[in-house]
CSV table of C-alpha atoms in Angstrom, one decimal:
chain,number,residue,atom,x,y,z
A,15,UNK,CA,0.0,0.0,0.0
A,16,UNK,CA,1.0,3.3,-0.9
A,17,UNK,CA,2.3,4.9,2.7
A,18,UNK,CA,-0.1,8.2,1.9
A,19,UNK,CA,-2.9,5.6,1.6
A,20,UNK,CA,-2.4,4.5,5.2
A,21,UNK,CA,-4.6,6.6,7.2
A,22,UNK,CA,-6.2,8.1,5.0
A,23,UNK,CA,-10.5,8.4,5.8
A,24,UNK,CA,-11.4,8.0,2.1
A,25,UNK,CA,-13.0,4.4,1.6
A,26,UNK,CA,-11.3,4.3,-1.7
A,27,UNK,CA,-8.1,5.5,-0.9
A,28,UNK,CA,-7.9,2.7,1.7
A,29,UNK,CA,-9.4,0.1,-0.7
A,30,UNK,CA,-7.0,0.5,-3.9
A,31,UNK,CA,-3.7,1.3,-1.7
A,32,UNK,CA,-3.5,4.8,-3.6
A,33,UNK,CA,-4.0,9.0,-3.6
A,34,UNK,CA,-6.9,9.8,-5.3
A,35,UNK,CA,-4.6,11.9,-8.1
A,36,UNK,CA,-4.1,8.1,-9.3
A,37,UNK,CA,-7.8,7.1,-9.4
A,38,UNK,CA,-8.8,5.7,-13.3
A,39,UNK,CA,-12.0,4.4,-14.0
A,40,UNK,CA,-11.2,0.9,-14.0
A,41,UNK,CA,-10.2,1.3,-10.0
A,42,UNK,CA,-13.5,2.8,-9.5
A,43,UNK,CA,-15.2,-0.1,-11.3
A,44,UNK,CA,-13.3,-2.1,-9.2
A,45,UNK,CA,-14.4,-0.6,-6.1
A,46,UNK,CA,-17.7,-0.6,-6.8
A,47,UNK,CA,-18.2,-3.8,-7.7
A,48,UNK,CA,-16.4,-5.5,-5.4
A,49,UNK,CA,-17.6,-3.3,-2.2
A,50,UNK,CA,-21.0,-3.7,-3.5
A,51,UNK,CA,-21.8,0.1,-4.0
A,52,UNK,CA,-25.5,0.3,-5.2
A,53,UNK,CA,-25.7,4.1,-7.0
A,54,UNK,CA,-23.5,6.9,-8.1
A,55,UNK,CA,-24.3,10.1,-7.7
A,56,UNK,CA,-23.0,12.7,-10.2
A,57,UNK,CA,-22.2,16.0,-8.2
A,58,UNK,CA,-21.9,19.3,-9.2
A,59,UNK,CA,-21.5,23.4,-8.5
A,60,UNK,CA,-25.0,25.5,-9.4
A,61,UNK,CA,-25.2,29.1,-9.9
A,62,UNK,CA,-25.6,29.2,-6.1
A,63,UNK,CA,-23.1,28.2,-4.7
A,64,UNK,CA,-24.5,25.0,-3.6
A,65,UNK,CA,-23.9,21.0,-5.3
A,66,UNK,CA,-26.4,19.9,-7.6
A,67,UNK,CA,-27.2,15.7,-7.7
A,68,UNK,CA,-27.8,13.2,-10.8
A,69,UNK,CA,-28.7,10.2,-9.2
A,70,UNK,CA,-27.7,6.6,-11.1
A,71,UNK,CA,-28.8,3.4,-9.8
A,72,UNK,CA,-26.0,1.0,-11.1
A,73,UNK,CA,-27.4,-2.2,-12.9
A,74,UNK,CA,-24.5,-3.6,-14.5
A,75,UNK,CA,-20.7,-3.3,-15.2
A,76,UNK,CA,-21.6,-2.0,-18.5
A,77,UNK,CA,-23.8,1.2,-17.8
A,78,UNK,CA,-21.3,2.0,-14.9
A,79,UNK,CA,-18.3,1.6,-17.6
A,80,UNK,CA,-20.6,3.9,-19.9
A,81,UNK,CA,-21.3,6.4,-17.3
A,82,UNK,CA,-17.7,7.1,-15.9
A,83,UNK,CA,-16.3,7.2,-19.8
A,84,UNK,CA,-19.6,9.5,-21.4
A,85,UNK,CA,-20.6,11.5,-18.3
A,86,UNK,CA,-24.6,12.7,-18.9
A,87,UNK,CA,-26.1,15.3,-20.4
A,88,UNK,CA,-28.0,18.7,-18.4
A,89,UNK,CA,-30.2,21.6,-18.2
A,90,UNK,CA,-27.1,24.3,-18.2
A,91,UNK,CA,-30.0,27.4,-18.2
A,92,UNK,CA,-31.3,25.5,-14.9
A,93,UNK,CA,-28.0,25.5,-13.4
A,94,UNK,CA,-26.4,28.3,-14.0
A,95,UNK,CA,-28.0,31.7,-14.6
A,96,UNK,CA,-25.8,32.7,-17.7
A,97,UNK,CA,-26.7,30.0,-19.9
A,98,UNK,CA,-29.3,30.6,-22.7
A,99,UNK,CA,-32.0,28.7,-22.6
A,100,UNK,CA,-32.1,28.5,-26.3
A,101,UNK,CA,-29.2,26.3,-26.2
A,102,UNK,CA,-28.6,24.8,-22.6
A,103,UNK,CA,-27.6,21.6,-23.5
A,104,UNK,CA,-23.9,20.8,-21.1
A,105,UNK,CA,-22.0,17.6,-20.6
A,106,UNK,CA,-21.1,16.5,-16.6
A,107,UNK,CA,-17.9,14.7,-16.7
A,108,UNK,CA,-16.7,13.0,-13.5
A,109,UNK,CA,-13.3,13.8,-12.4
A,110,UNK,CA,-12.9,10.3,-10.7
A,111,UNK,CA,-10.0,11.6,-8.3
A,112,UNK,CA,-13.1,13.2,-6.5
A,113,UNK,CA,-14.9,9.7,-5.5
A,114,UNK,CA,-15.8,9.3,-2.1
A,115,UNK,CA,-18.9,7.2,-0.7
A,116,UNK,CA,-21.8,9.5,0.5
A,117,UNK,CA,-21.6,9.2,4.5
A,118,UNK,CA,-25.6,10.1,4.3
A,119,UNK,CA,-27.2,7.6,1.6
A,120,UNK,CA,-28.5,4.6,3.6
A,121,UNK,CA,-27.9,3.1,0.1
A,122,UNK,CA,-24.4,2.5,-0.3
A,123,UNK,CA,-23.5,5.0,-2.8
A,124,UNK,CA,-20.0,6.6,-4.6
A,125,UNK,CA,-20.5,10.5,-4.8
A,126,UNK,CA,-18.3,12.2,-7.6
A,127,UNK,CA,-17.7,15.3,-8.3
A,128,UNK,CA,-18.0,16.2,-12.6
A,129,UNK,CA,-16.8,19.5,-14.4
A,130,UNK,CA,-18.9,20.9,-17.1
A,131,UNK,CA,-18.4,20.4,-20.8
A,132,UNK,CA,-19.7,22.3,-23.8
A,133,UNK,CA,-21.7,20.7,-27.0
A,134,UNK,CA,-17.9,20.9,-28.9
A,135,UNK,CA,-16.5,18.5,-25.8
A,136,UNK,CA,-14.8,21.9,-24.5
A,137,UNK,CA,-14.6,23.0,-20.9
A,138,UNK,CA,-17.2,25.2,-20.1
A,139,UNK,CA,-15.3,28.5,-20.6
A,140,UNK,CA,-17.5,30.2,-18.1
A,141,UNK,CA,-18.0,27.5,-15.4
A,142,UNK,CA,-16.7,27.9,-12.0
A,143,UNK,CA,-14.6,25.0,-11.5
A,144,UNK,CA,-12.8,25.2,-15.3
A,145,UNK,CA,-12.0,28.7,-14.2
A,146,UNK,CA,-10.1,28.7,-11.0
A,147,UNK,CA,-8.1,25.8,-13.2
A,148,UNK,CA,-7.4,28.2,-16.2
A,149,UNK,CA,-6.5,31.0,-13.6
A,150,UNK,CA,-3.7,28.5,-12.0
A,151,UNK,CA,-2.7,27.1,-15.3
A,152,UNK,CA,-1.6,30.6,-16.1
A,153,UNK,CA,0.1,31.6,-13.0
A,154,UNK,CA,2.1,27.8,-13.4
A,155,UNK,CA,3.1,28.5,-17.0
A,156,UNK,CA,4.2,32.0,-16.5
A,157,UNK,CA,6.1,31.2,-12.9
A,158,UNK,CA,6.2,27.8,-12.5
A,159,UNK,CA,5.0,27.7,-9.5
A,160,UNK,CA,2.4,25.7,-8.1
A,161,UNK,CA,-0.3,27.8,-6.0
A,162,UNK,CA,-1.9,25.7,-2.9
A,163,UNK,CA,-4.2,27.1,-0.6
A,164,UNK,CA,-6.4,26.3,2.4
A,165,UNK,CA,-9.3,27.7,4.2
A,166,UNK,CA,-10.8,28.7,7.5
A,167,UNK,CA,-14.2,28.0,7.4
A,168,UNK,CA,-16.3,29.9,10.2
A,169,UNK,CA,-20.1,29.3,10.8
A,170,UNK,CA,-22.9,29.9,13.7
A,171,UNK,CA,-24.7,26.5,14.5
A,172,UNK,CA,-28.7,28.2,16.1
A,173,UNK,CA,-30.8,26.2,18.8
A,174,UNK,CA,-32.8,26.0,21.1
A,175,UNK,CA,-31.3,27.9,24.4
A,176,UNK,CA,-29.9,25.5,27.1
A,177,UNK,CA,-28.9,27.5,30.4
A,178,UNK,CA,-26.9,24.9,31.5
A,179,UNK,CA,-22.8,25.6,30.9
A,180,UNK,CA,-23.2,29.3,29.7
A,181,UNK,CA,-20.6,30.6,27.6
A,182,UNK,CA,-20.2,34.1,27.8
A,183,UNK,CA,-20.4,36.7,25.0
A,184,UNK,CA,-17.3,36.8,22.5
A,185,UNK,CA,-15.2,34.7,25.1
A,186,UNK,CA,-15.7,30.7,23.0
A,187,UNK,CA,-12.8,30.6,21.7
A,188,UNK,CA,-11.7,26.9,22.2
A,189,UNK,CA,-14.1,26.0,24.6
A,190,UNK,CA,-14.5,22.0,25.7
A,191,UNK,CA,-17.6,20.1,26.1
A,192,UNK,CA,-19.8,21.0,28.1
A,193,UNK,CA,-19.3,24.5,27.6
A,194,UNK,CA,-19.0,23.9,24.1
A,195,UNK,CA,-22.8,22.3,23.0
A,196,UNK,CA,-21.9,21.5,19.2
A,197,UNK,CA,-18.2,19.8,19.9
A,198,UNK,CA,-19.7,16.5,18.2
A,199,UNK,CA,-21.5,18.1,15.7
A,200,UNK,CA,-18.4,19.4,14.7
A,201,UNK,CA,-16.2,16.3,15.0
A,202,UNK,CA,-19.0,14.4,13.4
A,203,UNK,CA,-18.9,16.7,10.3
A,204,UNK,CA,-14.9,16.8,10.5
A,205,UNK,CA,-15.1,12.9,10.2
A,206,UNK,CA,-17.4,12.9,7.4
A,207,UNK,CA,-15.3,15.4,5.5
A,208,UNK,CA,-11.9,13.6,6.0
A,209,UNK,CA,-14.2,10.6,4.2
A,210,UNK,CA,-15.5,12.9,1.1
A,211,UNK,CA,-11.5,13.4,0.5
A,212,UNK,CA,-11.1,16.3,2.8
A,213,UNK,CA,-7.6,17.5,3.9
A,214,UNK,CA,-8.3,18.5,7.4
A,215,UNK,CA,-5.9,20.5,9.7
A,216,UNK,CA,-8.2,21.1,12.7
A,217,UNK,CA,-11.1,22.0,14.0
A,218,UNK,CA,-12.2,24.1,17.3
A,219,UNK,CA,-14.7,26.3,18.5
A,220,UNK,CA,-14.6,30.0,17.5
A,221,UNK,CA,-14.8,33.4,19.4
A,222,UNK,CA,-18.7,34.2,18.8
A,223,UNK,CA,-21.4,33.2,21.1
A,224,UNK,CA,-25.2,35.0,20.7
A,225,UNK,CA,-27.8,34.7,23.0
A,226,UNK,CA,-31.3,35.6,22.8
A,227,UNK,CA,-34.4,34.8,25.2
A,228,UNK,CA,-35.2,31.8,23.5
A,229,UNK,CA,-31.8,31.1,20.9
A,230,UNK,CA,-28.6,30.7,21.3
A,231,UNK,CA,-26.0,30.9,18.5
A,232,UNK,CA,-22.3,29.1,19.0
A,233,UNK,CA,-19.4,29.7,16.4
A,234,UNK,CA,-17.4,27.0,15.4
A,235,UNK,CA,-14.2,26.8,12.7
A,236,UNK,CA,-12.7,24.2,10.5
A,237,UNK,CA,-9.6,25.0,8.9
A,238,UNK,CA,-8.0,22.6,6.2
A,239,UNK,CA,-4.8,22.2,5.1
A,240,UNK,CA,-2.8,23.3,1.7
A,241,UNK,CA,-3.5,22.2,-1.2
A,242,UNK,CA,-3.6,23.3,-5.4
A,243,UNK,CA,-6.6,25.9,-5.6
A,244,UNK,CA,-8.6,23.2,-7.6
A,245,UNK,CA,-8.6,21.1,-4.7
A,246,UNK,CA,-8.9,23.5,-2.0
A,247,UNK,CA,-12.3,25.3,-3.6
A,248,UNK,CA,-14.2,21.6,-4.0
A,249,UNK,CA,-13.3,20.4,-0.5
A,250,UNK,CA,-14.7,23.7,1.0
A,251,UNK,CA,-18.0,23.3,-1.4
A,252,UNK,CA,-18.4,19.5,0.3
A,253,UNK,CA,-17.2,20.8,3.2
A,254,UNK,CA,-20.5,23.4,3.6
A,255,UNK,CA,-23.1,20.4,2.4
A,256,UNK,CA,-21.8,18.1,5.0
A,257,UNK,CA,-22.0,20.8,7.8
A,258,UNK,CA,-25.9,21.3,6.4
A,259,UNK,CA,-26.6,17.5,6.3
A,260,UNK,CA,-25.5,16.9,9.7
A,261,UNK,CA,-27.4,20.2,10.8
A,262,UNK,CA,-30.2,19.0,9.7
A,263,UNK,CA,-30.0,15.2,10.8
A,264,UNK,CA,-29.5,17.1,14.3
A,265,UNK,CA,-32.5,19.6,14.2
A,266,UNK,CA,-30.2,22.8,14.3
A,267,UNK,CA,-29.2,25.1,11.6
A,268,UNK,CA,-26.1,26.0,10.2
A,269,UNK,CA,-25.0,29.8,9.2
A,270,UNK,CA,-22.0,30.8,7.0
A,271,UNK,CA,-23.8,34.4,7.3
A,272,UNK,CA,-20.4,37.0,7.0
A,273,UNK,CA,-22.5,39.0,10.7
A,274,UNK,CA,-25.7,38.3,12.5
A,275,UNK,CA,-25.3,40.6,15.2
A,276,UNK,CA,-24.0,43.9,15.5
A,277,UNK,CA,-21.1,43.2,18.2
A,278,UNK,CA,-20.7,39.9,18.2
A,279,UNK,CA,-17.9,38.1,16.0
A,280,UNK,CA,-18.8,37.4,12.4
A,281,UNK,CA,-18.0,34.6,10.3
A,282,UNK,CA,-15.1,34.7,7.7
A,283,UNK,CA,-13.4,32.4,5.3
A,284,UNK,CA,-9.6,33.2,5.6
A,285,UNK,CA,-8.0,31.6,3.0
A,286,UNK,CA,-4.2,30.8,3.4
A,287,UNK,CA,-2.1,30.2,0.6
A,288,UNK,CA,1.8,29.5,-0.3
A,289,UNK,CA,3.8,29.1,-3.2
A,290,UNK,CA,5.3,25.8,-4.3
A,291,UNK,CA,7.9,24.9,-6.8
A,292,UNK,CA,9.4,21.0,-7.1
A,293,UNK,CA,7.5,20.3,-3.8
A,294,UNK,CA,8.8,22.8,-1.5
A,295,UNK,CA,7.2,25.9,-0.5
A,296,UNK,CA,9.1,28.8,-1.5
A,297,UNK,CA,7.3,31.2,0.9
A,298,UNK,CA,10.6,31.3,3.1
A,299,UNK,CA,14.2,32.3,2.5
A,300,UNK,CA,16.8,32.1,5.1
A,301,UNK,CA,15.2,33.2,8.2
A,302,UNK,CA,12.2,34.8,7.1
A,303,UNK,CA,10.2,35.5,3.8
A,304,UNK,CA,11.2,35.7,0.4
A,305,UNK,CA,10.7,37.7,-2.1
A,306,UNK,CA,8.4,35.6,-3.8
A,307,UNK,CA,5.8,35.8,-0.5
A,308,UNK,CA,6.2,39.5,-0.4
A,309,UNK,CA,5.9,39.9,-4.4
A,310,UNK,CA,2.5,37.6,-3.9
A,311,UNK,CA,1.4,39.8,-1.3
A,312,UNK,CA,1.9,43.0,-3.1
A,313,UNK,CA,-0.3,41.2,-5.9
A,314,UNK,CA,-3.1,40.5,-2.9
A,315,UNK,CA,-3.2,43.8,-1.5
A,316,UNK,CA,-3.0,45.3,-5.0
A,317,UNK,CA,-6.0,44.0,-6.2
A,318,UNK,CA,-8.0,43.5,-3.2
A,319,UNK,CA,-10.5,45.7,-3.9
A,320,UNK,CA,-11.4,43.8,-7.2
A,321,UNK,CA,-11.0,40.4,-5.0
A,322,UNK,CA,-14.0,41.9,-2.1
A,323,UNK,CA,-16.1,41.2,-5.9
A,324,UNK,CA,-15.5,37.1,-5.3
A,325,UNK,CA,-15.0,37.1,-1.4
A,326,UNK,CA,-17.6,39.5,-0.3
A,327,UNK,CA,-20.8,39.2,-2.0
A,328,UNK,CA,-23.4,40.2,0.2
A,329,UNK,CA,-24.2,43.8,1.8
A,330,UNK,CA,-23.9,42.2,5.5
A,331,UNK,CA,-20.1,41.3,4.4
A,332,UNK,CA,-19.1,44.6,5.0
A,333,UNK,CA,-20.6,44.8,8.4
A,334,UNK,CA,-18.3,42.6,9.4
A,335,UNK,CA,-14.9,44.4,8.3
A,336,UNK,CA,-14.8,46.9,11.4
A,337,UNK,CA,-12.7,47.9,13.9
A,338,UNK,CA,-12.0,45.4,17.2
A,339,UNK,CA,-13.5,42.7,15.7
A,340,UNK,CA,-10.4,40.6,14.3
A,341,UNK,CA,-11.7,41.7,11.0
A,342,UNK,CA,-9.4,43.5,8.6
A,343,UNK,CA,-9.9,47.5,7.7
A,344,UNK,CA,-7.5,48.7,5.7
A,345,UNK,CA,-5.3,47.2,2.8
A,346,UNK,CA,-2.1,46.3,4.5
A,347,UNK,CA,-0.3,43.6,5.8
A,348,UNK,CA,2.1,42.5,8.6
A,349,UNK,CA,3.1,40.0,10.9
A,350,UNK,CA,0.0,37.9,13.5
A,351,UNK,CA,-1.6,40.8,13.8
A,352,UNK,CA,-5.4,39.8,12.8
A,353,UNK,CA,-6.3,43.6,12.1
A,354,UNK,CA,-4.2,43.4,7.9
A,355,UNK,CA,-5.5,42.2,5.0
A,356,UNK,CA,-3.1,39.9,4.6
A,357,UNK,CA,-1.4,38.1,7.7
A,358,UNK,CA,1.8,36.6,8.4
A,359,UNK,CA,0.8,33.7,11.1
A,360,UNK,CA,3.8,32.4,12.8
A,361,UNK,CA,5.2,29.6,10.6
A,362,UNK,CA,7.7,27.5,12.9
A,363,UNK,CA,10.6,29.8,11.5
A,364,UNK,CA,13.6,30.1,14.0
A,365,UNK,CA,12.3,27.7,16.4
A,366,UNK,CA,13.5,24.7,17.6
A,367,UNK,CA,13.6,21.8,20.1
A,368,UNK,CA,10.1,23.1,21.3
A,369,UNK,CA,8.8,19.1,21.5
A,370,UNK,CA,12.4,17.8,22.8
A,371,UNK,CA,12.2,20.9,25.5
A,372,UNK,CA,8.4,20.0,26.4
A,373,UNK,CA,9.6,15.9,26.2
A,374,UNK,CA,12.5,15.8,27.9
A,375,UNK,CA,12.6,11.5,28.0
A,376,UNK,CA,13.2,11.6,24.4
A,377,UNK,CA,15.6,11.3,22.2
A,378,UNK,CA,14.0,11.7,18.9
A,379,UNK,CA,15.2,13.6,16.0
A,380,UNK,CA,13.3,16.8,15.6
A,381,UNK,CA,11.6,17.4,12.3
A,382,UNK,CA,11.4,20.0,9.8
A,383,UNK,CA,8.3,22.5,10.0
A,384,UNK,CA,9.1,25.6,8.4
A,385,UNK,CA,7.9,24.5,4.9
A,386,UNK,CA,4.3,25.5,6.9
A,387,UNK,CA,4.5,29.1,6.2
A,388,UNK,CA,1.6,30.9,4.3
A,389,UNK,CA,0.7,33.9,4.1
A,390,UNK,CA,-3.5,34.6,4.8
A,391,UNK,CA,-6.0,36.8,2.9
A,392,UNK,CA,-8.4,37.7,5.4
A,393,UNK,CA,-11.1,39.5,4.2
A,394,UNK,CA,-13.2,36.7,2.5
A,395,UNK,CA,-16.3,35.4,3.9
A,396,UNK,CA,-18.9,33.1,4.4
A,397,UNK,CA,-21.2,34.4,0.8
A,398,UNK,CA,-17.8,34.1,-1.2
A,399,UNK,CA,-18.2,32.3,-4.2
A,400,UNK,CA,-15.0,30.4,-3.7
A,401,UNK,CA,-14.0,28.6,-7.0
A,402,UNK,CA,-13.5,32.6,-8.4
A,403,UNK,CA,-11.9,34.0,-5.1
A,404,UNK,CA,-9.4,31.4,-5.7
A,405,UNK,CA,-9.0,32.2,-9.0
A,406,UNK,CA,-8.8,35.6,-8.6
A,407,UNK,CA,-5.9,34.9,-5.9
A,408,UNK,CA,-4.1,33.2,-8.2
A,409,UNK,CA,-4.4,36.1,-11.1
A,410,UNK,CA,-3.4,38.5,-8.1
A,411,UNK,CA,-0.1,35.9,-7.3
A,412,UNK,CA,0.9,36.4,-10.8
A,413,UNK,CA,0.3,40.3,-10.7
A,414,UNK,CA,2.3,40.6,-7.6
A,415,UNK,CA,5.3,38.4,-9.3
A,416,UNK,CA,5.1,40.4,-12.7
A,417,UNK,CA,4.4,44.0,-10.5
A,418,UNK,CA,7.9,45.8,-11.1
A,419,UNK,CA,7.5,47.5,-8.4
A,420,UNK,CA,6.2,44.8,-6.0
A,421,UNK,CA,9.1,44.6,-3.6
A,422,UNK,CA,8.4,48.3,-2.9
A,423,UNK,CA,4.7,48.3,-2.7
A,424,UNK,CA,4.9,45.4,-0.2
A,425,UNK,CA,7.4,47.6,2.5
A,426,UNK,CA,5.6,50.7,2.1
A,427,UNK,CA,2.0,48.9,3.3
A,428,UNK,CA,3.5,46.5,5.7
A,429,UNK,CA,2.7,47.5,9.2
A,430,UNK,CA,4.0,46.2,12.6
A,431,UNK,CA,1.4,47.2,15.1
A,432,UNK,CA,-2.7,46.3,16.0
A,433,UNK,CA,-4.6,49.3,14.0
């Protein structure tokens, strides 16, 4: 088995002994058949934001071999609102290193994510998932550099008030069980994710807690870990329909709303991203960053207010971008603080022996973190439409590494204070 494969949550990955970048369509056969899988499930991004389903119940090796090589056929004018109706006809075509089994169907069923093609057999130019592709094509072929990213993703789960184990106002960060009501909720849909092909960092509670006579609102975060853009907008898109599912299965309700209260912490979607070339991150240079990080953040803060278009849709996003509120007001970037546009978290630069200091019975070699550094766009939120904001992050990379005078704009909006 490949050693990636090991513990990995994905049924498939665990089944054929490889990362799902090697899936064809004969392993998928394979699994199917031989773990007795019952339907497929075609999945897909809507004008909405939210995944669309073509359900397939599989009768024989044959249709399943057809399906996986053809794709089917759908209403694009139903689907997205800038298709003609006249001529609405697209292709879904599974991209089989998406597979994962549905952790909802009680009928045992492979979910997989498709990309939509034209009449010619062409990418949809205008489709959300063949754009953030193009956009990092680009950026590769002009840099050669590889752009991964990650995101936080924030969100309220509502209910019923309990007065038992109150958690007071703006003070949940972290909090434990029983403080903490939805802890399993979030675990639950942190499993389930990890299974749908998820790269999970962590997940914990978050700062915000609401309370009303008969409501109480508790903020909760997931943050993933790096990954090419491609990947990192689909596994944010499952991400959001698991966290509804299991809502739902638990009578509560989920909300990536950007602010719900005036005063009270709202939800973002802080996306972190680095710069990769042959495998290692070139974010870092010596003892600190390199040019390349600070050319990429001059790119960021350049065109952020063109980037607010794909990571702030909604009036109530800007609610949330004031003062004292961890939320970023101006365009400028700088080391932890959480007040920039763009952050420098700490990155396990000039550190070491932390573990063999806190583990003083062993003797173990210590490894090498500082390939962890990224650098974090803050302003995005819960109403980004994330396939774009991740292309337009990787148009604004490429601007920043192009930008002649990047190296420049970059020190003269860096700060090193809270503002």
């Amino acid at each position: 088995m490949n050693h990636t494969a090991e513990m990995n949550r994905n049924k498939l990955v665990q089944f054929l002994g490889k990362p799902p970048e090697e899936f064809t369509r004969q392993d998928l056969i394979k699994f199917i058949q031989e773990t007795k899988i019952e339907m497929v499930n075609f999945r897909y991004l809507g004008g909405d934001g939210r995944l669309k389903t073509l359900n397939f119940v599989i009768a024989s090796k044959a249709q399943l071999d057809r399906l996986l090589s053809m794709g089917e056929r759908v209403d694009g004018s139903s689907l997205l609102p800038y298709i003609n109706a006249a001529s609405s006809d697209l292709y879904v075509i599974p991209r089989y290193k998406t597979a994962y089994v549905n952790p909802f169907s009680p009928i045992p069923t492979v979910d997989i994510l498709c990309s939509y093609y034209t009449k010619e057999g062409i990418p949809l130019p205008s489709s959300p998932e063949n754009i953030v592709r193009k956009a990092h094509e680009v950026l590769n072929r002009s840099t050669g550099l590889t752009l991964e990213a990650m995101g936080e993703l924030e969100y309220y789960v509502s209910y019923h008030r309990q007065h038992f184990y109150p958690t007071v106002a703006q003070k949940g960060y972290q909090e434990s069980s029983p403080f903490s009501k939805w802890e399993e909720l979030r675990c639950e849909a942190m499993q389930a994710i990890a299974q749908a092909g998820g790269r999970i960092k962590y997940g914990h509670q978050e700062v915000g807690h609401i309370c009303e006579e008969d409501q109480e609102m508790e903020q909760h975060e997931i943050e993933f870990l790096p990954v090419p853009v491609e990947d990192a907008a689909d596994q944010i898109v499952v991400a959001r329909w698991i966290l509804r599912m299991i809502a739902y299965k638990h009578g509560v309700t989920i909300s990536f709303a950007p602010k719900i209260a005036v005063g009270h912490a709202g939800s973002g979607l802080h996306i972190h991203t680095r710069l990769v070339k042959d495998g290692n991150n070139t974010m870092i240079e010596g003892s600190g960053l390199s040019d390349i990080a600070r050319k990429a953040i001059a790119g960021y803060l350049s065109l952020a207010p063109s980037l607010t278009a794909f990571g702030n849709t909604v009036p109530i996003s800007f609610l949330r971008l004031v003062p004292h509120q961890e939320a970023p007001t101006n365009i400028c970037w700088g080391h932890r603080t959480r007040s920039t546009l763009v952050r420098v978290p700490l990155g396990w630069l000039n550190v070491k022996d932390m573990v063999r200091d806190a583990n003083p019975q062993t003797s173990e070699e210590s490894l090498e973190f500082s390939d962890s550094q990224t650098v974090e766009f803050r302003c995005p939120d819960g109403s980004a439409n994330i396939h774009l904001l991740l292309a337009g992050l990787a148009v604004a990379a490429r601007h920043g590494l192009e930008m002649k005078d990047a190296l420049e704009l970059a020190d003269k909006l860096r700060v090193d204070v809270d503002i």
